[in-house]
mmCIF file of C-alpha atoms in Angstrom:
data_model
loop_
_atom_site.group_PDB
_atom_site.id
_atom_site.type_symbol
_atom_site.label_atom_id
_atom_site.label_comp_id
_atom_site.label_asym_id
_atom_site.label_seq_id
_atom_site.Cartn_x
_atom_site.Cartn_y
_atom_site.Cartn_z
ATOM 1 C CA UNK A 15 164.718 26.264 -85.538
ATOM 2 C CA UNK A 16 161.786 28.229 -84.174
ATOM 3 C CA UNK A 17 160.027 29.103 -80.960
ATOM 4 C CA UNK A 18 158.761 25.576 -80.240
ATOM 5 C CA UNK A 19 162.283 24.156 -80.561
ATOM 6 C CA UNK A 20 163.710 26.706 -78.111
ATOM 7 C CA UNK A 21 160.806 26.192 -75.715
ATOM 8 C CA UNK A 22 161.309 22.434 -75.707
ATOM 9 C CA UNK A 23 165.055 22.759 -75.188
ATOM 10 C CA UNK A 24 164.504 25.052 -72.205
ATOM 11 C CA UNK A 25 161.928 22.751 -70.608
ATOM 12 C CA UNK A 26 164.262 19.783 -70.965
ATOM 13 C CA UNK A 27 166.626 21.557 -68.604
ATOM 14 C CA UNK A 28 164.011 21.416 -65.871
ATOM 15 C CA UNK A 29 161.923 18.246 -65.895
ATOM 16 C CA UNK A 30 160.274 16.457 -63.017
ATOM 17 C CA UNK A 31 162.940 14.254 -61.508
ATOM 18 C CA UNK A 32 160.500 12.062 -59.579
ATOM 19 C CA UNK A 33 159.313 9.114 -61.649
ATOM 20 C CA UNK A 34 156.415 8.601 -59.252
ATOM 21 C CA UNK A 35 155.083 12.072 -60.086
ATOM 22 C CA UNK A 36 155.042 11.244 -63.791
ATOM 23 C CA UNK A 37 153.336 7.905 -63.202
ATOM 24 C CA UNK A 38 150.685 9.587 -61.035
ATOM 25 C CA UNK A 39 149.938 12.084 -63.801
ATOM 26 C CA UNK A 40 149.658 9.350 -66.420
ATOM 27 C CA UNK A 41 147.419 7.329 -64.100
ATOM 28 C CA UNK A 42 145.000 10.259 -63.889
ATOM 29 C CA UNK A 43 145.064 10.650 -67.660
ATOM 30 C CA UNK A 44 144.176 6.964 -68.029
ATOM 31 C CA UNK A 45 141.194 7.400 -65.713
ATOM 32 C CA UNK A 46 139.940 10.412 -67.669
ATOM 33 C CA UNK A 47 140.452 8.671 -71.007
ATOM 34 C CA UNK A 48 138.645 5.500 -69.923
ATOM 35 C CA UNK A 49 135.760 7.414 -68.333
ATOM 36 C CA UNK A 50 135.397 9.384 -71.574
ATOM 37 C CA UNK A 51 135.763 6.654 -74.213
ATOM 38 C CA UNK A 52 135.949 3.221 -72.607
ATOM 39 C CA UNK A 53 138.806 0.810 -71.802
ATOM 40 C CA UNK A 54 139.561 -0.411 -75.345
ATOM 41 C CA UNK A 55 142.485 1.537 -76.864
ATOM 42 C CA UNK A 56 141.527 0.377 -80.369
ATOM 43 C CA UNK A 57 138.309 2.396 -80.186
ATOM 44 C CA UNK A 58 139.513 5.083 -77.765
ATOM 45 C CA UNK A 59 142.026 7.391 -79.452
ATOM 46 C CA UNK A 60 142.682 9.374 -76.274
ATOM 47 C CA UNK A 61 143.553 6.186 -74.380
ATOM 48 C CA UNK A 62 145.901 5.112 -77.191
ATOM 49 C CA UNK A 63 147.816 8.350 -76.750
ATOM 50 C CA UNK A 64 148.086 7.941 -72.978
ATOM 51 C CA UNK A 65 149.344 4.364 -73.360
ATOM 52 C CA UNK A 66 151.968 5.576 -75.852
ATOM 53 C CA UNK A 67 153.063 8.252 -73.385
ATOM 54 C CA UNK A 68 153.198 5.693 -70.573
ATOM 55 C CA UNK A 69 155.502 3.531 -72.680
ATOM 56 C CA UNK A 70 157.703 6.531 -73.490
ATOM 57 C CA UNK A 71 157.955 7.265 -69.748
ATOM 58 C CA UNK A 72 158.946 3.637 -69.049
ATOM 59 C CA UNK A 73 155.810 3.039 -67.004
ATOM 60 C CA UNK A 74 155.469 -0.741 -66.451
ATOM 61 C CA UNK A 75 152.734 -2.462 -68.475
ATOM 62 C CA UNK A 76 151.283 -3.910 -65.279
ATOM 63 C CA UNK A 77 150.802 -0.395 -63.901
ATOM 64 C CA UNK A 78 148.995 0.646 -67.073
ATOM 65 C CA UNK A 79 146.765 -2.443 -67.020
ATOM 66 C CA UNK A 80 145.874 -1.882 -63.357
ATOM 67 C CA UNK A 81 145.066 1.777 -64.020
ATOM 68 C CA UNK A 82 142.748 0.846 -66.909
ATOM 69 C CA UNK A 83 141.016 -1.798 -64.801
ATOM 70 C CA UNK A 84 140.593 0.611 -61.893
ATOM 71 C CA UNK A 85 139.287 3.345 -64.192
ATOM 72 C CA UNK A 86 136.691 0.918 -65.574
ATOM 73 C CA UNK A 87 135.187 0.546 -62.095
ATOM 74 C CA UNK A 88 132.113 2.765 -61.903
ATOM 75 C CA UNK A 89 132.965 3.565 -58.270
ATOM 76 C CA UNK A 90 136.282 5.126 -59.263
ATOM 77 C CA UNK A 91 135.972 8.913 -59.144
ATOM 78 C CA UNK A 92 136.773 10.788 -62.320
ATOM 79 C CA UNK A 93 139.228 13.662 -62.456
ATOM 80 C CA UNK A 94 138.312 17.122 -63.634
ATOM 81 C CA UNK A 95 140.791 19.262 -65.536
ATOM 82 C CA UNK A 96 140.974 22.747 -64.038
ATOM 83 C CA UNK A 97 143.111 25.643 -65.262
ATOM 84 C CA UNK A 98 144.526 28.329 -62.955
ATOM 85 C CA UNK A 99 146.100 31.601 -64.024
ATOM 86 C CA UNK A 100 148.062 34.245 -62.224
ATOM 87 C CA UNK A 101 151.279 36.156 -61.811
ATOM 88 C CA UNK A 102 154.506 35.199 -60.109
ATOM 89 C CA UNK A 103 156.738 37.938 -58.667
ATOM 90 C CA UNK A 104 158.107 40.499 -61.154
ATOM 91 C CA UNK A 105 155.109 40.220 -63.471
ATOM 92 C CA UNK A 106 155.789 36.701 -64.748
ATOM 93 C CA UNK A 107 152.608 35.137 -66.155
ATOM 94 C CA UNK A 108 151.841 31.627 -64.898
ATOM 95 C CA UNK A 109 149.369 28.999 -66.134
ATOM 96 C CA UNK A 110 148.755 25.926 -63.981
ATOM 97 C CA UNK A 111 147.089 22.822 -65.410
ATOM 98 C CA UNK A 112 145.569 20.486 -62.817
ATOM 99 C CA UNK A 113 143.589 17.248 -62.725
ATOM 100 C CA UNK A 114 141.613 16.863 -59.522
ATOM 101 C CA UNK A 115 138.885 14.832 -57.851
ATOM 102 C CA UNK A 116 138.518 17.485 -55.140
ATOM 103 C CA UNK A 117 138.283 20.972 -56.564
ATOM 104 C CA UNK A 118 138.107 22.705 -53.167
ATOM 105 C CA UNK A 119 141.401 21.145 -52.125
ATOM 106 C CA UNK A 120 143.106 22.090 -55.375
ATOM 107 C CA UNK A 121 141.876 25.675 -55.327
ATOM 108 C CA UNK A 122 143.061 26.091 -51.741
ATOM 109 C CA UNK A 123 146.506 24.631 -52.467
ATOM 110 C CA UNK A 124 147.095 26.680 -55.614
ATOM 111 C CA UNK A 125 145.931 29.890 -53.929
ATOM 112 C CA UNK A 126 148.190 29.203 -50.942
ATOM 113 C CA UNK A 127 151.183 28.673 -53.234
ATOM 114 C CA UNK A 128 150.661 32.023 -54.966
ATOM 115 C CA UNK A 129 150.071 33.863 -51.685
ATOM 116 C CA UNK A 130 153.090 32.417 -49.872
ATOM 117 C CA UNK A 131 155.433 33.107 -52.768
ATOM 118 C CA UNK A 132 154.398 36.734 -53.344
ATOM 119 C CA UNK A 133 152.349 35.939 -56.426
ATOM 120 C CA UNK A 134 148.769 36.741 -57.368
ATOM 121 C CA UNK A 135 146.179 34.176 -58.413
ATOM 122 C CA UNK A 136 144.139 35.739 -61.201
ATOM 123 C CA UNK A 137 140.743 35.173 -62.740
ATOM 124 C CA UNK A 138 139.928 32.954 -65.710
ATOM 125 C CA UNK A 139 141.321 34.459 -68.897
ATOM 126 C CA UNK A 140 143.698 36.839 -67.155
ATOM 127 C CA UNK A 141 146.942 35.443 -68.619
ATOM 128 C CA UNK A 142 146.143 32.359 -70.719
ATOM 129 C CA UNK A 143 145.920 34.537 -73.842
ATOM 130 C CA UNK A 144 149.659 35.148 -73.465
ATOM 131 C CA UNK A 145 150.346 31.506 -74.348
ATOM 132 C CA UNK A 146 149.826 29.558 -77.560
ATOM 133 C CA UNK A 147 148.096 26.226 -76.889
ATOM 134 C CA UNK A 148 149.846 23.636 -79.056
ATOM 135 C CA UNK A 149 150.133 19.898 -79.493
ATOM 136 C CA UNK A 150 153.371 18.099 -80.213
ATOM 137 C CA UNK A 151 154.015 14.630 -81.536
ATOM 138 C CA UNK A 152 157.258 12.702 -81.265
ATOM 139 C CA UNK A 153 157.503 10.133 -84.063
ATOM 140 C CA UNK A 154 159.962 7.457 -85.136
ATOM 141 C CA UNK A 155 161.958 8.826 -88.068
ATOM 142 C CA UNK A 156 162.511 5.347 -89.499
ATOM 143 C CA UNK A 157 158.749 4.840 -89.829
ATOM 144 C CA UNK A 158 158.202 7.953 -91.990
ATOM 145 C CA UNK A 159 158.699 6.245 -95.332
ATOM 146 C CA UNK A 160 159.869 9.601 -96.745
ATOM 147 C CA UNK A 161 162.548 12.195 -96.126
ATOM 148 C CA UNK A 162 162.040 14.987 -93.622
ATOM 149 C CA UNK A 163 161.424 17.664 -96.271
ATOM 150 C CA UNK A 164 158.666 15.589 -97.890
ATOM 151 C CA UNK A 165 157.149 14.933 -94.473
ATOM 152 C CA UNK A 166 157.111 18.686 -93.754
ATOM 153 C CA UNK A 167 155.209 19.238 -97.004
ATOM 154 C CA UNK A 168 152.660 16.588 -95.981
ATOM 155 C CA UNK A 169 152.150 18.375 -92.670
ATOM 156 C CA UNK A 170 151.372 21.774 -94.229
ATOM 157 C CA UNK A 171 147.718 20.815 -94.665
ATOM 158 C CA UNK A 172 147.503 20.252 -90.895
ATOM 159 C CA UNK A 173 148.903 23.712 -90.097
ATOM 160 C CA UNK A 174 151.969 22.179 -88.473
ATOM 161 C CA UNK A 175 154.137 25.092 -87.374
ATOM 162 C CA UNK A 176 157.472 23.367 -86.794
ATOM 163 C CA UNK A 177 159.091 20.047 -87.686
ATOM 164 C CA UNK A 178 162.573 19.270 -86.421
ATOM 165 C CA UNK A 179 164.868 16.462 -85.329
ATOM 166 C CA UNK A 180 165.245 15.933 -81.602
ATOM 167 C CA UNK A 181 168.990 15.351 -81.432
ATOM 168 C CA UNK A 182 168.714 13.753 -78.000
ATOM 169 C CA UNK A 183 167.203 10.574 -79.442
ATOM 170 C CA UNK A 184 167.084 11.192 -83.220
ATOM 171 C CA UNK A 185 163.302 11.316 -83.331
ATOM 172 C CA UNK A 186 161.114 13.777 -85.226
ATOM 173 C CA UNK A 187 159.144 16.438 -83.360
ATOM 174 C CA UNK A 188 156.238 18.333 -84.838
ATOM 175 C CA UNK A 189 154.245 21.186 -83.312
ATOM 176 C CA UNK A 190 150.778 22.279 -84.391
ATOM 177 C CA UNK A 191 147.760 24.177 -83.036
ATOM 178 C CA UNK A 192 145.903 22.385 -80.244
ATOM 179 C CA UNK A 193 142.761 21.841 -82.318
ATOM 180 C CA UNK A 194 144.676 19.873 -84.983
ATOM 181 C CA UNK A 195 145.461 17.031 -82.595
ATOM 182 C CA UNK A 196 142.831 14.571 -83.850
ATOM 183 C CA UNK A 197 143.512 15.149 -87.552
ATOM 184 C CA UNK A 198 147.269 14.712 -87.139
ATOM 185 C CA UNK A 199 146.891 11.619 -84.982
ATOM 186 C CA UNK A 200 144.611 10.122 -87.628
ATOM 187 C CA UNK A 201 147.065 10.860 -90.450
ATOM 188 C CA UNK A 202 150.025 9.381 -88.577
ATOM 189 C CA UNK A 203 148.134 6.206 -87.655
ATOM 190 C CA UNK A 204 146.692 5.751 -91.155
ATOM 191 C CA UNK A 205 150.180 6.029 -92.655
ATOM 192 C CA UNK A 206 151.773 3.673 -90.111
ATOM 193 C CA UNK A 207 154.027 6.388 -88.740
ATOM 194 C CA UNK A 208 154.972 5.318 -85.219
ATOM 195 C CA UNK A 209 153.881 7.804 -82.567
ATOM 196 C CA UNK A 210 156.291 7.583 -79.652
ATOM 197 C CA UNK A 211 154.499 10.182 -77.543
ATOM 198 C CA UNK A 212 152.351 13.287 -77.775
ATOM 199 C CA UNK A 213 151.381 16.046 -75.406
ATOM 200 C CA UNK A 214 149.786 19.452 -75.160
ATOM 201 C CA UNK A 215 151.869 22.451 -74.202
ATOM 202 C CA UNK A 216 151.468 26.189 -73.743
ATOM 203 C CA UNK A 217 154.235 28.290 -75.273
ATOM 204 C CA UNK A 218 154.523 31.916 -74.097
ATOM 205 C CA UNK A 219 154.160 34.414 -76.921
ATOM 206 C CA UNK A 220 156.719 36.680 -75.217
ATOM 207 C CA UNK A 221 159.162 36.070 -72.368
ATOM 208 C CA UNK A 222 160.680 38.302 -69.699
ATOM 209 C CA UNK A 223 164.328 38.189 -68.686
ATOM 210 C CA UNK A 224 165.019 38.556 -64.963
ATOM 211 C CA UNK A 225 168.081 38.983 -62.795
ATOM 212 C CA UNK A 226 169.303 35.786 -61.051
ATOM 213 C CA UNK A 227 167.903 36.754 -57.645
ATOM 214 C CA UNK A 228 164.553 37.599 -59.240
ATOM 215 C CA UNK A 229 164.526 34.239 -61.030
ATOM 216 C CA UNK A 230 164.989 32.517 -57.693
ATOM 217 C CA UNK A 231 161.849 34.181 -56.346
ATOM 218 C CA UNK A 232 159.837 32.964 -59.333
ATOM 219 C CA UNK A 233 161.347 29.478 -59.095
ATOM 220 C CA UNK A 234 160.105 29.147 -55.512
ATOM 221 C CA UNK A 235 156.526 29.529 -56.698
ATOM 222 C CA UNK A 236 156.980 27.233 -59.696
ATOM 223 C CA UNK A 237 158.545 24.504 -57.568
ATOM 224 C CA UNK A 238 155.846 24.758 -54.919
ATOM 225 C CA UNK A 239 153.155 24.390 -57.574
ATOM 226 C CA UNK A 240 154.884 21.469 -59.288
ATOM 227 C CA UNK A 241 155.163 19.602 -55.987
ATOM 228 C CA UNK A 242 151.366 19.531 -55.612
ATOM 229 C CA UNK A 243 149.909 16.137 -56.542
ATOM 230 C CA UNK A 244 146.952 17.756 -58.332
ATOM 231 C CA UNK A 245 149.192 19.796 -60.639
ATOM 232 C CA UNK A 246 150.031 18.338 -64.056
ATOM 233 C CA UNK A 247 151.936 21.149 -65.731
ATOM 234 C CA UNK A 248 153.113 24.668 -64.928
ATOM 235 C CA UNK A 249 153.889 27.148 -67.700
ATOM 236 C CA UNK A 250 155.379 30.616 -67.323
ATOM 237 C CA UNK A 251 156.674 33.591 -69.297
ATOM 238 C CA UNK A 252 160.095 33.822 -67.649
ATOM 239 C CA UNK A 253 163.017 33.524 -70.049
ATOM 240 C CA UNK A 254 164.852 30.330 -69.197
#
């Protein structure tokens, strides 16, 4: 098991507990996908992925249908993806992914979170290089049509870095560079391998171990950021 496996295991220990937060994030992703490629998932690969993720998150079909219909309305504002970078206390690097329809509001909220929690909001490029941008796919093992070793060999051409079984639900996880997303999605769909979900993540290249009281200081910032409705994901270099 490699770095991606350990990263995923650590993040599982601290997921959003509020279902509404997850549904809000997926709703924004639907809007962005529809605005970019239209409301038909058969011709919009990005929308197909979001619908798969919505199903994996147990989002009701009616909610998905309403979100697609709303996104198709030309009067519905699109969301812009904005990345923020900075440092939490004790030199912990932080990357914040947001989706917003009001950039001024989001900037103000993120800056306030860093300031109030003794962090420092940095400039573009200040810490993002400390994280590997990757894509992961969760697929149904029964749909592979081959054993895991053979599947790993098939994935070599796509620069897949790790393939492993997620013991929580006996599915197969694979991690690859961010830019290989489209090629891998195409291969899986062409070979009728069921994609349960997929997502982009940022894995820290190195992590820093802190004392418990120091961890608590960092956690205050992370929690404040995650509570913001405009924030999709928060990544950091603190050892979990």
